[in-house]
Each structure stands twice: as C-alpha cells, then as structure tokens.
mmCIF file of C-alpha atoms and ligand atoms in Angstrom:
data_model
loop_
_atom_site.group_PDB
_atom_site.id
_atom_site.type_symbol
_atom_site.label_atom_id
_atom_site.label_comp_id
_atom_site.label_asym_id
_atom_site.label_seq_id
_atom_site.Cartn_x
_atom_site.Cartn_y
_atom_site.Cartn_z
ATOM 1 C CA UNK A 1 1.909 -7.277 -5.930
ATOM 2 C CA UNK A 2 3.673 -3.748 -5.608
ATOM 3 C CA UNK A 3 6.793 -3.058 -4.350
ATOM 4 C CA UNK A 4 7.147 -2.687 -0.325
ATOM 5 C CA UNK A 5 3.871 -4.390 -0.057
ATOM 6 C CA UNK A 6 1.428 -3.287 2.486
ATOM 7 C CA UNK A 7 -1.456 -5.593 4.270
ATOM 8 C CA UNK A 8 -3.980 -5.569 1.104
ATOM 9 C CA UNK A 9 -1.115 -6.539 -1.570
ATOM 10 C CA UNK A 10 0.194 -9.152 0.156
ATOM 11 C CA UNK A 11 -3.109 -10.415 1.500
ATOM 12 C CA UNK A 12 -4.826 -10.492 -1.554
ATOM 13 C CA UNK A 13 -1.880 -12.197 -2.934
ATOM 14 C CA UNK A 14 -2.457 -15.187 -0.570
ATOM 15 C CA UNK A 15 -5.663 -15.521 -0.440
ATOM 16 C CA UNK A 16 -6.086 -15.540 -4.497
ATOM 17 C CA UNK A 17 -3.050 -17.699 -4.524
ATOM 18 C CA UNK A 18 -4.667 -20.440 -1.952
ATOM 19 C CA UNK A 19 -7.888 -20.547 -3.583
ATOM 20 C CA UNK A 20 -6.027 -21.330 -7.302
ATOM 21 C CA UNK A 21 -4.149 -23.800 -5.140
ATOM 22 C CA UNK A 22 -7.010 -26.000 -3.769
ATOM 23 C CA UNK A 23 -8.465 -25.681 -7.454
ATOM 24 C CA UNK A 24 -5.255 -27.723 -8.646
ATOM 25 C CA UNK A 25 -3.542 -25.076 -10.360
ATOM 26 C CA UNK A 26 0.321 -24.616 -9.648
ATOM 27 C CA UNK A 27 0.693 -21.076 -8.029
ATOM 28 C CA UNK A 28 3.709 -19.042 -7.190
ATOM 29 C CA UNK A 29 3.563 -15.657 -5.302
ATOM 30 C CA UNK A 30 6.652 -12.772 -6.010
ATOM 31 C CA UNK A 31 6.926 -9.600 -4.419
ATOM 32 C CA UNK A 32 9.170 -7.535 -6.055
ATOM 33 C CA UNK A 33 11.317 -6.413 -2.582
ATOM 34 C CA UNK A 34 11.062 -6.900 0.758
ATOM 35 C CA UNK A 35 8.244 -6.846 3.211
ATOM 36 C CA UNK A 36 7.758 -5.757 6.749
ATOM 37 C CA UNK A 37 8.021 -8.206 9.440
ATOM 38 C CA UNK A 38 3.768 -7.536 10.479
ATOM 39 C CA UNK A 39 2.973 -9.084 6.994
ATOM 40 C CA UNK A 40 5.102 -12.472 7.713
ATOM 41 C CA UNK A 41 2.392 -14.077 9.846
ATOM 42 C CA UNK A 42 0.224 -14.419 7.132
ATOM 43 C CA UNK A 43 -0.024 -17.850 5.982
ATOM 44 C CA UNK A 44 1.591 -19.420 2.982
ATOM 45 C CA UNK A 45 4.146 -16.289 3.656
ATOM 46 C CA UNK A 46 7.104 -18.712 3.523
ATOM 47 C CA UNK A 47 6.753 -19.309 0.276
ATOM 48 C CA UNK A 48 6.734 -15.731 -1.754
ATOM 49 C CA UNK A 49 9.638 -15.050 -3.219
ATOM 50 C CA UNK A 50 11.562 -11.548 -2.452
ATOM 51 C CA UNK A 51 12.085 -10.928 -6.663
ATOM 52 C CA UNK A 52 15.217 -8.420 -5.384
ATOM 53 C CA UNK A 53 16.654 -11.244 -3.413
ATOM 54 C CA UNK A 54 15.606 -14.166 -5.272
ATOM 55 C CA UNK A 55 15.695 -12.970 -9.313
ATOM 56 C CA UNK A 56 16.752 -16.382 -10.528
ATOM 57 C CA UNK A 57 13.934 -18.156 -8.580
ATOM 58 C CA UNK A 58 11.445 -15.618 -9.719
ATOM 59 C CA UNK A 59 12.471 -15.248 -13.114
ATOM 60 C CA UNK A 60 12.293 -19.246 -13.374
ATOM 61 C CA UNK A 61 8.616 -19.005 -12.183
ATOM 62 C CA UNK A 62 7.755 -15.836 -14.580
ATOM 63 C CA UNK A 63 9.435 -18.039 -17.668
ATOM 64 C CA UNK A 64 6.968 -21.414 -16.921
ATOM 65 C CA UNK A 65 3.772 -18.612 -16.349
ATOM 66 C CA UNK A 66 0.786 -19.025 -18.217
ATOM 67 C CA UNK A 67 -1.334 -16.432 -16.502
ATOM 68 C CA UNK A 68 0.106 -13.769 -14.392
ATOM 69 C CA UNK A 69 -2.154 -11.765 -11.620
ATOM 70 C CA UNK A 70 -1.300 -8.356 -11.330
ATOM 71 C CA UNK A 71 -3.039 -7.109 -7.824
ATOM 72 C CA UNK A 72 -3.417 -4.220 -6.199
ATOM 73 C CA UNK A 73 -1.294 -1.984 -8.804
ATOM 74 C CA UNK A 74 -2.063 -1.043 -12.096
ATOM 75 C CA UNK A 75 0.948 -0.099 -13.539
ATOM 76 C CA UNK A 76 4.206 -2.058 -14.048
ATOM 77 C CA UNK A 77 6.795 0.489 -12.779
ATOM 78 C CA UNK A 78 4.777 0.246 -9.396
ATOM 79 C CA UNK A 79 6.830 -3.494 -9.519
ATOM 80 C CA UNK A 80 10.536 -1.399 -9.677
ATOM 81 C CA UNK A 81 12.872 -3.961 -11.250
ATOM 82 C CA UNK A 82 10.363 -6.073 -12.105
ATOM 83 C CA UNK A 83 8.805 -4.141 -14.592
ATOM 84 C CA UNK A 84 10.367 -4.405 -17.319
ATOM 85 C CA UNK A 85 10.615 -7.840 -17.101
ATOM 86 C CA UNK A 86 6.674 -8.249 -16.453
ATOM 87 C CA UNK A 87 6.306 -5.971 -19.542
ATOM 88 C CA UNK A 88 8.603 -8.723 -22.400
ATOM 89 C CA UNK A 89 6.595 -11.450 -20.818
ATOM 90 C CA UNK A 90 3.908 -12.975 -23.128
ATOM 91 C CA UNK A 91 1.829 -14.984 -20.793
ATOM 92 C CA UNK A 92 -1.886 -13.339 -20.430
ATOM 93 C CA UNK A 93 -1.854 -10.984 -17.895
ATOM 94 C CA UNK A 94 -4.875 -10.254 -15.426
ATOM 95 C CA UNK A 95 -5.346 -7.137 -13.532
ATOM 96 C CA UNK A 96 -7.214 -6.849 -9.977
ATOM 97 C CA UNK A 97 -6.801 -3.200 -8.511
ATOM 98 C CA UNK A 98 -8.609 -0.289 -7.453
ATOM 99 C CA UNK A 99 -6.037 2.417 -8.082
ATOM 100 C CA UNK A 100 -6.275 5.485 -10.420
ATOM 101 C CA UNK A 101 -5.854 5.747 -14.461
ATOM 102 C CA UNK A 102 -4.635 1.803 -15.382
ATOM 103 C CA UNK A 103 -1.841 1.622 -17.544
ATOM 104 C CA UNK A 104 -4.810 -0.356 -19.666
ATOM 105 C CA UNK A 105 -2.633 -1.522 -22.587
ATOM 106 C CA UNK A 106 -0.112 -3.271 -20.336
ATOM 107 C CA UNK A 107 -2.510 -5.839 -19.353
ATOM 108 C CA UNK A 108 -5.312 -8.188 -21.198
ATOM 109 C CA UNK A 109 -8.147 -8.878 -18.613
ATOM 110 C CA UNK A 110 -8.869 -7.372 -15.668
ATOM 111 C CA UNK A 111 -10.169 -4.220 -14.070
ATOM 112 C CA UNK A 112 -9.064 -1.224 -11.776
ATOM 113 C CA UNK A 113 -12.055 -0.212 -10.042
ATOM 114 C CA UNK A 114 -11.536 2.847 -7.668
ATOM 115 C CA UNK A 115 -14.728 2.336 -5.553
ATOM 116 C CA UNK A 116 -13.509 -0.644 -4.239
ATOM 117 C CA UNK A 117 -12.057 -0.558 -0.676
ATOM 118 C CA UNK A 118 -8.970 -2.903 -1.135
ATOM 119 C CA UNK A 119 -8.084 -5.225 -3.879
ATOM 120 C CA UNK A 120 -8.840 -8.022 -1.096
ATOM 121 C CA UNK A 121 -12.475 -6.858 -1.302
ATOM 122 C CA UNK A 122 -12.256 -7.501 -5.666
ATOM 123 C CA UNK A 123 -10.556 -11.061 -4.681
ATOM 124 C CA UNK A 124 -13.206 -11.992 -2.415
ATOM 125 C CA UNK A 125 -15.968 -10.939 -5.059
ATOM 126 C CA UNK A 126 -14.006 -12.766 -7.674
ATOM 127 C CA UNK A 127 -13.727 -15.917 -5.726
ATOM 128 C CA UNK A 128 -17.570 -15.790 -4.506
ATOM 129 C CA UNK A 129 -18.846 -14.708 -7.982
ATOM 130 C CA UNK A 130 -16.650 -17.799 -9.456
ATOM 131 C CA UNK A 131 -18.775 -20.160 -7.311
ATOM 132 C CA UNK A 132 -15.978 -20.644 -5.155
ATOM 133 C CA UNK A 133 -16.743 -19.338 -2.106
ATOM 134 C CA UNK A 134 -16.581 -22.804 -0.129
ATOM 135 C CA UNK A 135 -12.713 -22.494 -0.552
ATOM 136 C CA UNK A 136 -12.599 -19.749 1.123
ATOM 137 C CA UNK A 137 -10.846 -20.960 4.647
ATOM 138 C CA UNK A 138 -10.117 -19.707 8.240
ATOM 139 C CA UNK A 139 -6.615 -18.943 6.312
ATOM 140 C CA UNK A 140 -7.607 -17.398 3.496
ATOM 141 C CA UNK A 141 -10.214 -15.604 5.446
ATOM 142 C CA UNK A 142 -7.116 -13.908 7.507
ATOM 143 C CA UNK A 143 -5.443 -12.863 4.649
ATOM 144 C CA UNK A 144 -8.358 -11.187 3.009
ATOM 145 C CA UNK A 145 -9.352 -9.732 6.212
ATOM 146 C CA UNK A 146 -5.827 -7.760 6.507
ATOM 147 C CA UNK A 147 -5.846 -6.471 3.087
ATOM 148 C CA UNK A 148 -9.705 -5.254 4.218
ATOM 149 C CA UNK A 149 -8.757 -3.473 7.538
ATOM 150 C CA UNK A 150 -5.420 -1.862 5.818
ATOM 151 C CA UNK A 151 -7.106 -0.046 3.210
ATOM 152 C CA UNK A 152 -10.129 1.066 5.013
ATOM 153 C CA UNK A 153 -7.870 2.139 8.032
ATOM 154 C CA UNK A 154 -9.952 -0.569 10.135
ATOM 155 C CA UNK A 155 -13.011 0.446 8.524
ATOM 156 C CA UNK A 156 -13.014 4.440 8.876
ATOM 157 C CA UNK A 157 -12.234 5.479 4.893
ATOM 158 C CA UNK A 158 -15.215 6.372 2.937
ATOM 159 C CA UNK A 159 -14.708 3.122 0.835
ATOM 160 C CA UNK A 160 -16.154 1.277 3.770
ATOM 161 C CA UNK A 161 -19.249 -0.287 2.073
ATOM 162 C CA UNK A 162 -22.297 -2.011 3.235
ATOM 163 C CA UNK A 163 -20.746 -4.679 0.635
ATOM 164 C CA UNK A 164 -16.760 -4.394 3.134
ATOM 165 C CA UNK A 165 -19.131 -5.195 6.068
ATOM 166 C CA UNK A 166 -21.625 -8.257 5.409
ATOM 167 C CA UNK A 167 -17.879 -9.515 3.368
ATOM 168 C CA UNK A 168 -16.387 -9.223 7.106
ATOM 169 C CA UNK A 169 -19.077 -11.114 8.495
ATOM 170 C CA UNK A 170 -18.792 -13.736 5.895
ATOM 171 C CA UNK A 171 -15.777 -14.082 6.566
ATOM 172 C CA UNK A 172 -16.316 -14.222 10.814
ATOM 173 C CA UNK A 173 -18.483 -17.591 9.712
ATOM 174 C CA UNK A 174 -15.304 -19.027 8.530
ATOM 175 C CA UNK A 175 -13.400 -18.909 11.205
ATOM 176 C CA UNK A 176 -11.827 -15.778 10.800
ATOM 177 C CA UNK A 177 -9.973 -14.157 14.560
ATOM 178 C CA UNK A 178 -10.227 -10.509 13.583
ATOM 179 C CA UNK A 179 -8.735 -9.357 16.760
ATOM 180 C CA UNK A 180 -5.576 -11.832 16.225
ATOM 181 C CA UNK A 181 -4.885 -10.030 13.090
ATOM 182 C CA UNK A 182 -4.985 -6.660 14.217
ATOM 183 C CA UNK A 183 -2.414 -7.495 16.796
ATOM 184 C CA UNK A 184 -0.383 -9.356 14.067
ATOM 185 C CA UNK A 185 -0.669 -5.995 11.722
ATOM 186 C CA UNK A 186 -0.327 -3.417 14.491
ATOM 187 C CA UNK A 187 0.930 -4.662 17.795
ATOM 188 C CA UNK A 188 4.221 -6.172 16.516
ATOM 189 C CA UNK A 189 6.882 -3.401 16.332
ATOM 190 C CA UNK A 190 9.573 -2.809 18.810
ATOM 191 C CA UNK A 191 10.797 -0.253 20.830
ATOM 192 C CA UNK A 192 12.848 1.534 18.671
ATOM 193 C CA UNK A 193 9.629 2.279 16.094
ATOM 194 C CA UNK A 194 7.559 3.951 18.899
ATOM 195 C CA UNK A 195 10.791 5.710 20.275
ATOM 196 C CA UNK A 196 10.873 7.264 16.221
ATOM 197 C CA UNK A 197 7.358 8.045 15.839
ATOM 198 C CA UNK A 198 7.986 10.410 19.627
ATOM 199 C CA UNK A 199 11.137 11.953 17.782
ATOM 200 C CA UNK A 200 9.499 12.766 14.052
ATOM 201 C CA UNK A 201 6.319 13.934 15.577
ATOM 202 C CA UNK A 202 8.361 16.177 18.002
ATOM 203 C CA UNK A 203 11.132 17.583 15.381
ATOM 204 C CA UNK A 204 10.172 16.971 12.117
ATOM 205 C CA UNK A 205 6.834 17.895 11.415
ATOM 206 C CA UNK A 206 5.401 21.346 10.146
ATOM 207 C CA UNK A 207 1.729 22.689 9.966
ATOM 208 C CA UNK A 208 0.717 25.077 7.586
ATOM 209 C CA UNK A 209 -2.378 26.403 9.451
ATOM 210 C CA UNK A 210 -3.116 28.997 6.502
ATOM 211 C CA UNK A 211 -3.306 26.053 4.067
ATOM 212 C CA UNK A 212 -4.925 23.428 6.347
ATOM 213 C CA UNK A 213 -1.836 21.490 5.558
ATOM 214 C CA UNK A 214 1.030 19.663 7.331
ATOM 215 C CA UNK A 215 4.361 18.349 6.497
ATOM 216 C CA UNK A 216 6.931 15.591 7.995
ATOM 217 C CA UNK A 217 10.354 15.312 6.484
ATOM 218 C CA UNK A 218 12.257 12.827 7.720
ATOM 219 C CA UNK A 219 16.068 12.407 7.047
ATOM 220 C CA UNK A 220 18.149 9.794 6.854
ATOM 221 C CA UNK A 221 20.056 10.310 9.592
ATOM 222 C CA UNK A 222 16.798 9.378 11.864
ATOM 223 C CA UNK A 223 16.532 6.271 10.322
ATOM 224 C CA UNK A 224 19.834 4.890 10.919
ATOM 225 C CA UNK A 225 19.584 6.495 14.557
ATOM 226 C CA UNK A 226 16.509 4.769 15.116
ATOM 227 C CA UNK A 227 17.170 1.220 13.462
ATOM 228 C CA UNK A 228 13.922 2.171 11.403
ATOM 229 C CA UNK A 229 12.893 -0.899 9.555
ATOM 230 C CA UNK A 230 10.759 -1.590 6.694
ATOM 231 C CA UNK A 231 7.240 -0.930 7.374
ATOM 232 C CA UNK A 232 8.045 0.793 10.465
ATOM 233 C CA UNK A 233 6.908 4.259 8.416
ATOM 234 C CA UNK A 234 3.815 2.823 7.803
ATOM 235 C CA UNK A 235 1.048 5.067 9.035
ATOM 236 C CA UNK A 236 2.862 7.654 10.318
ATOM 237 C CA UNK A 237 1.563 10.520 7.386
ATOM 238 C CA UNK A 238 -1.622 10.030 9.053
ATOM 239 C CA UNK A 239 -0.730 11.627 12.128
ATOM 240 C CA UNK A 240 -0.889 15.344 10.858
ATOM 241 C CA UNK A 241 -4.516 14.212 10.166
ATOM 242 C CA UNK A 242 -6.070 14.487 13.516
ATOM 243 C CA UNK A 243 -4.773 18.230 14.436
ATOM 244 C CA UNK A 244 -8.235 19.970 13.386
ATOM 245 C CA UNK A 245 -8.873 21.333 10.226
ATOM 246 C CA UNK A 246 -6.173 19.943 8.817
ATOM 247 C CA UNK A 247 -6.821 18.530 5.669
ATOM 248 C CA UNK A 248 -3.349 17.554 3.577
ATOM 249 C CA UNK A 249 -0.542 15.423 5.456
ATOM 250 C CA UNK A 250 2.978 15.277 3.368
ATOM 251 C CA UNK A 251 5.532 12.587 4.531
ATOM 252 C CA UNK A 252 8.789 12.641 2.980
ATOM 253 C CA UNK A 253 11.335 10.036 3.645
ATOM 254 C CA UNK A 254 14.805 11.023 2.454
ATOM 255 C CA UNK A 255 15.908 6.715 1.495
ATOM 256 C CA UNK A 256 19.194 6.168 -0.621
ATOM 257 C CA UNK A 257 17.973 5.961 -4.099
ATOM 258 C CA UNK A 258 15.040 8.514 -3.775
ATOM 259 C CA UNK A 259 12.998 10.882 -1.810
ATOM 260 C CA UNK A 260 9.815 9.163 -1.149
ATOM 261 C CA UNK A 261 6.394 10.852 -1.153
ATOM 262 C CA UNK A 262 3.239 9.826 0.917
ATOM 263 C CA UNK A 263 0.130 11.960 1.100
ATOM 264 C CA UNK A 264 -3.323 11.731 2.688
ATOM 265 C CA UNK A 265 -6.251 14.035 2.561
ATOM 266 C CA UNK A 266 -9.840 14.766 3.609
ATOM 267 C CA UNK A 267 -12.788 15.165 1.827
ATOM 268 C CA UNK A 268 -12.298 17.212 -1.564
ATOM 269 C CA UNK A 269 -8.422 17.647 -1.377
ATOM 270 C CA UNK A 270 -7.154 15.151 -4.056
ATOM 271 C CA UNK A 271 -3.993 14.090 -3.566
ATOM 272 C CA UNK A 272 -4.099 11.783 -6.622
ATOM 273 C CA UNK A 273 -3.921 15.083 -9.107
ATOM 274 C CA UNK A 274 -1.198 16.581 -6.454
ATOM 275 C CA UNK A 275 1.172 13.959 -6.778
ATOM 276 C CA UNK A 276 0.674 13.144 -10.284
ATOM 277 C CA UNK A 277 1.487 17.028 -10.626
ATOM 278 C CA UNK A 278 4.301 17.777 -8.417
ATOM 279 C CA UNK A 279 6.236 14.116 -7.540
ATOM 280 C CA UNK A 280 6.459 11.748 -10.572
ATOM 281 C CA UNK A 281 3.371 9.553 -8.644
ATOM 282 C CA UNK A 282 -0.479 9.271 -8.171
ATOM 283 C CA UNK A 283 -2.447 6.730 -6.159
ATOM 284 C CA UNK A 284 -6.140 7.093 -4.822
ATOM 285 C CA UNK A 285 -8.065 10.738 -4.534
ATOM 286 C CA UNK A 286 -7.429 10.423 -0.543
ATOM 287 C CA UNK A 287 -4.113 8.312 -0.569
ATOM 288 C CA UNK A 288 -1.365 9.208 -2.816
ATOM 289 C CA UNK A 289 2.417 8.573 -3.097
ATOM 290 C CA UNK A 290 5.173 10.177 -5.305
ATOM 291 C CA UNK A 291 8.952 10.323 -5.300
ATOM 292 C CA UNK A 292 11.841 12.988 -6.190
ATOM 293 C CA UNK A 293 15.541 12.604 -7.236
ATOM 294 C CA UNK A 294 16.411 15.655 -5.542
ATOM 295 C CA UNK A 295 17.623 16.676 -2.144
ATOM 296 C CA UNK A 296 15.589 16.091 0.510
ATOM 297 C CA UNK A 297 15.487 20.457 1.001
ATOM 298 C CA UNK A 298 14.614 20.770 -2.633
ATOM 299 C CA UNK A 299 11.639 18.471 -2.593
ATOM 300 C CA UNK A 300 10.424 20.236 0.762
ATOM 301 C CA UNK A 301 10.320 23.402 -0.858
ATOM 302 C CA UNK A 302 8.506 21.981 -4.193
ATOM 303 C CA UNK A 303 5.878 20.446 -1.666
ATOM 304 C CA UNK A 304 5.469 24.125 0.306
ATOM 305 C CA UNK A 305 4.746 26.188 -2.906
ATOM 306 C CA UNK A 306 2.635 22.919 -4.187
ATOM 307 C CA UNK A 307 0.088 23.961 -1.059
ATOM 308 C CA UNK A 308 -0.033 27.751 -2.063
ATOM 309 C CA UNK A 309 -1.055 27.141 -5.947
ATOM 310 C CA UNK A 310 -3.330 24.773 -4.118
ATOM 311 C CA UNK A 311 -4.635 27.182 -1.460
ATOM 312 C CA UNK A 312 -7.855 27.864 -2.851
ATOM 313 C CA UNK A 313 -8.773 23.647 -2.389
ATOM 314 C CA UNK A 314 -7.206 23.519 0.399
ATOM 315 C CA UNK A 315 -8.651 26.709 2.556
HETATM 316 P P1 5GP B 1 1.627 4.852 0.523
HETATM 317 O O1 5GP B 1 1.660 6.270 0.982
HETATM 318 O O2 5GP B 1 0.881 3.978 1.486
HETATM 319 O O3 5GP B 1 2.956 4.334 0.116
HETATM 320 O O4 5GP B 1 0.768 4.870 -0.805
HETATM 321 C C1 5GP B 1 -0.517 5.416 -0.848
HETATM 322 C C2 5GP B 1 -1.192 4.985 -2.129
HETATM 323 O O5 5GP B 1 -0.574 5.586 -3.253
HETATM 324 C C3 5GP B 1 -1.103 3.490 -2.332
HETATM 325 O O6 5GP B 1 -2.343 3.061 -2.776
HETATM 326 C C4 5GP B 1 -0.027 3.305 -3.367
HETATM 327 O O7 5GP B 1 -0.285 2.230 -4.179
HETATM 328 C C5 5GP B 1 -0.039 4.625 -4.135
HETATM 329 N N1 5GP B 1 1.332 5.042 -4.463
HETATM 330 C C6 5GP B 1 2.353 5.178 -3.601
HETATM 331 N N2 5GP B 1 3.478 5.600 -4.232
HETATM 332 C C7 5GP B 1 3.154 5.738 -5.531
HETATM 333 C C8 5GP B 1 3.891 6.136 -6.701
HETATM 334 O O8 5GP B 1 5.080 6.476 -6.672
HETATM 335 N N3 5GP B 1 3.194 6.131 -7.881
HETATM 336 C C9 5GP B 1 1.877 5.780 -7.950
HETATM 337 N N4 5GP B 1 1.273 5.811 -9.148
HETATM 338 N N5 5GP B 1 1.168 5.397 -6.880
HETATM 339 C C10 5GP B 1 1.777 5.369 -5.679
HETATM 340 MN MN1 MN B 2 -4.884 -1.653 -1.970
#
C-alpha cells in the first residue's frame, strides 16, 4: 500500500491478504509508515508491519516474496523508503490501482483503472471473478467496505457506480455492519482534532472568490499546538468545498521534511494536471496531492499564481 495509508489502501490490503490466506498461501501485509489510529480496528491490523519502524522484519518478508501486490498506488516513490527497495526486487510484481498514468514498466501484471471507485472495489471484482467469492467474510467484508466508503466520500463522488452499490449489498449478505464502520472511520478522534479543525477553518483558510478557489495553509506550529496526529488532517481540504461556487480546495501542511499538497475539485477542474504541473505530484482528475521543498510562504504563493494561469478553467 502507499505511504500514510488511508481507508481503501489499507482495506484492500486486508481483505486481498485474508482471502490469499484461507486459499493456503503465506501472506504478509507492509505499509511503508505509519497509520492513523481509525484504520487499527480493521481486522488482521495487528499484523502489518510499519516498513519505517520495522525495516528488518519487512525486508525479511520482501527477500522470501514470490509475488508482491502493489494496491492502490501505481508508482513506487508513492511507497517513500520503500521504493527503491521494491524496485531491486525480482519477485513478479502485480498492480491493483485506479490512479493516473502507471509507472507501467515498474510492474509485470496488473492494471490501473481510473473508473474504478477504490482499489477495494478492483479487489472485490478480482476475488468474485476468481470464483472466490465464498471467502469473502463478515471480516473481509469490513475491510472492503472502508476502502469503498473512503474513496467515494460515503458514496457521493461520481465514481459511485451501479457496480459500488449492488457490491455494497453483496457485501450486507455477508454480514457486513456498515454503520459500525463508519463510526470506526469517522467517530474516533479526540478532542484536540475537532478543537484544530475550529482553529484552521477560522485562521488559516483563504477564498479566492474571483477564481472559484480556496486555500488552507497550515503551519507547523498548529500542529504541535494542537497534538495533531496522523490522520487527523484527513478530510479537512474538503471543507472549502461546500462554500458555493467554489470549485478548487488547496491544503498545505507545512510537516518537517516537506510541504505537503492536497487538492480537490468539482466537475471539469483537474487537479491531476495541476499538481503534476505545479507540486512534484498527481493523483485522480478530482483528488490530487503534491509536495514542495520550499517554505511554507513560497509554496503559497506558487499555488496563488497556479489559480490565475488557471482562471479561465476555473471561472
Ligand atoms: P490525499 O490528498 O488524500 O493525500 O491524496 C489524494 C489523492 O492523490 C490520493 O489518491 C493519492 O494517492 C494521490 N496523491 C497524494 N499525494 C500524491 C503525490 O505526491 N504524488 C502522486 N502521484 N499522487 C499523490
Ligand atoms: Mn484508493
């Protein structure tokens, strides 16, 4: 999975990695950092091992690998300090995704299919379409159904297919306790997160009526003030979203090795192009992400004359 996995990375980890399981094959799941806390409900979470924290145990797995399942990124810097070591191994390597332009020659099977909703979705067509789709368990069902409800933003994102629904209701016949999860995901912060949100969307956000654009740039003081954790950003570059008309959200997060870039968009406004263009990054054509070495000022003022050589998409 990618680094700083979110709800479809990590549950279409699992779930792929229980079905292999109960087919006899010896499985071991590596993220390559840290996740956040809402992801560690998900079962057979114990066992993935943090590649940052844990290289030795990871890179002792990666040596005995035969096959190696690359999901839900399609190229191997999206791993950090993984990827070089993902690159020298010579194991066959199988891609599941639906991000942008593949780095194709990095991997031997596999596909990255962009009208997909989630990689989840591709690991529950895989395992049905393999004739396996009496494996698929109350737990596995869970996992799959995270990864499904992350991506689509719980079923609002225009990759919501007919195919995303009768798959949920599949799933529902299993077992599956959608409304558990959804608490797991989104009702398990504390205090301090909500306190943040109050703060950022207060003092740190700009709108850029003229370019139906907005902006949040947090520093890192605010994180440190707040006790922000990982995953606690998670989200949060959707807010600028629901003022009207606005149809671009920026979040910048000033962190210690780099200025990280999320973006979102509506409708026509690619944001895959934008951050390809401007911040070293690219993504989906409505969900994007990029980074910058510079200051946290200097990558707030790339981002503001970014929107005017882009005002004639954006107005
Ligand atoms: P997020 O804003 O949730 O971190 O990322 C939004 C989307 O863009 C995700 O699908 C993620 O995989 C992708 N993405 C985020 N950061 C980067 C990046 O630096 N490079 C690329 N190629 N994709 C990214
Ligand atoms: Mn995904």
């Amino acid at each position: 999975m990618h680094q700083k996995p979110d709800p479809d990375a990590m549950g279409s980890s699992l779930a792929l990695a229980g079905v292999l399981r109960q087919l006899g094959h010896q499985v071991t799941v590596i993220s390559p950092t840290n996740w956040p806390d809402f992801l560690k409900w998900m079962p057979g979470n114990k066992a993935v091992i943090d590649y940052e924290a844990s290289p030795e145990k990871a890179n002792a797995a990666l040596n005995e690998a035969e096959w190696l399942f690359c999901l839900d990124f399609n190229a191997l810097h999206r791993t950090k300090h993984m990827g070089a070591r993902l690159a020298s191994l010579d194991c066959v390597k199988i891609l599941v995704d639906h991000h942008e332009q593949p780095e194709v020659a990095a991997f031997d099977y596999g596909i990255s299919d962009v009208s997909k909703s989630s990689t989840s979705e591709m690991i529950y067509d895989f395992i049905v379409d393999s004739g396996n789709e009496a494996i698929i368990n109350k737990d596995i069902a869970s996992c799959l159904y995270a990864g499904i409800i992350g991506d689509t933003g719980s079923f609002r994102f225009p990759a919501t297919s007919f195919r995303v629904h009768e798959m949920v209701a599949s799933l529902k016949k299993k077992g599956l306790q959608h409304s558990i999860v959804h608490e797991q995901l989104y009702d398990n912060f504390l205090e301090d997160r909500l306190r943040f949100i109050g703060h950022v969307l207060l003092h740190r956000m700009e709108v850029f009526y003229e370019y139906n654009a907005a902006l949040i740039a947090i520093p890192k003081s605010d994180l440190l003030k707040f006790n922000v954790r990982t995953g606690d950003t998670e989200g949060l570059v959707n807010y600028p979203l629901s003022i009207q008309g606005i149809k671009l959200a920026g979040l910048v997060i000033d962190r210690d090795e780099e200025r990280k870039w999320s973006f979102r968009s509506k409708g026509n406004v690619d944001v895959n192009t934008f951050a390809r263009k401007y911040f070293n990054g690219g993504g989906h054509f409505n969900a994007s992400g990029g980074r910058s070495a510079e200051s946290l000022q200097a990558t707030v003022q790339l981002f503001k004359k970014a929107i005017k050589e882009n005002a004639s998409q954006l107005q």
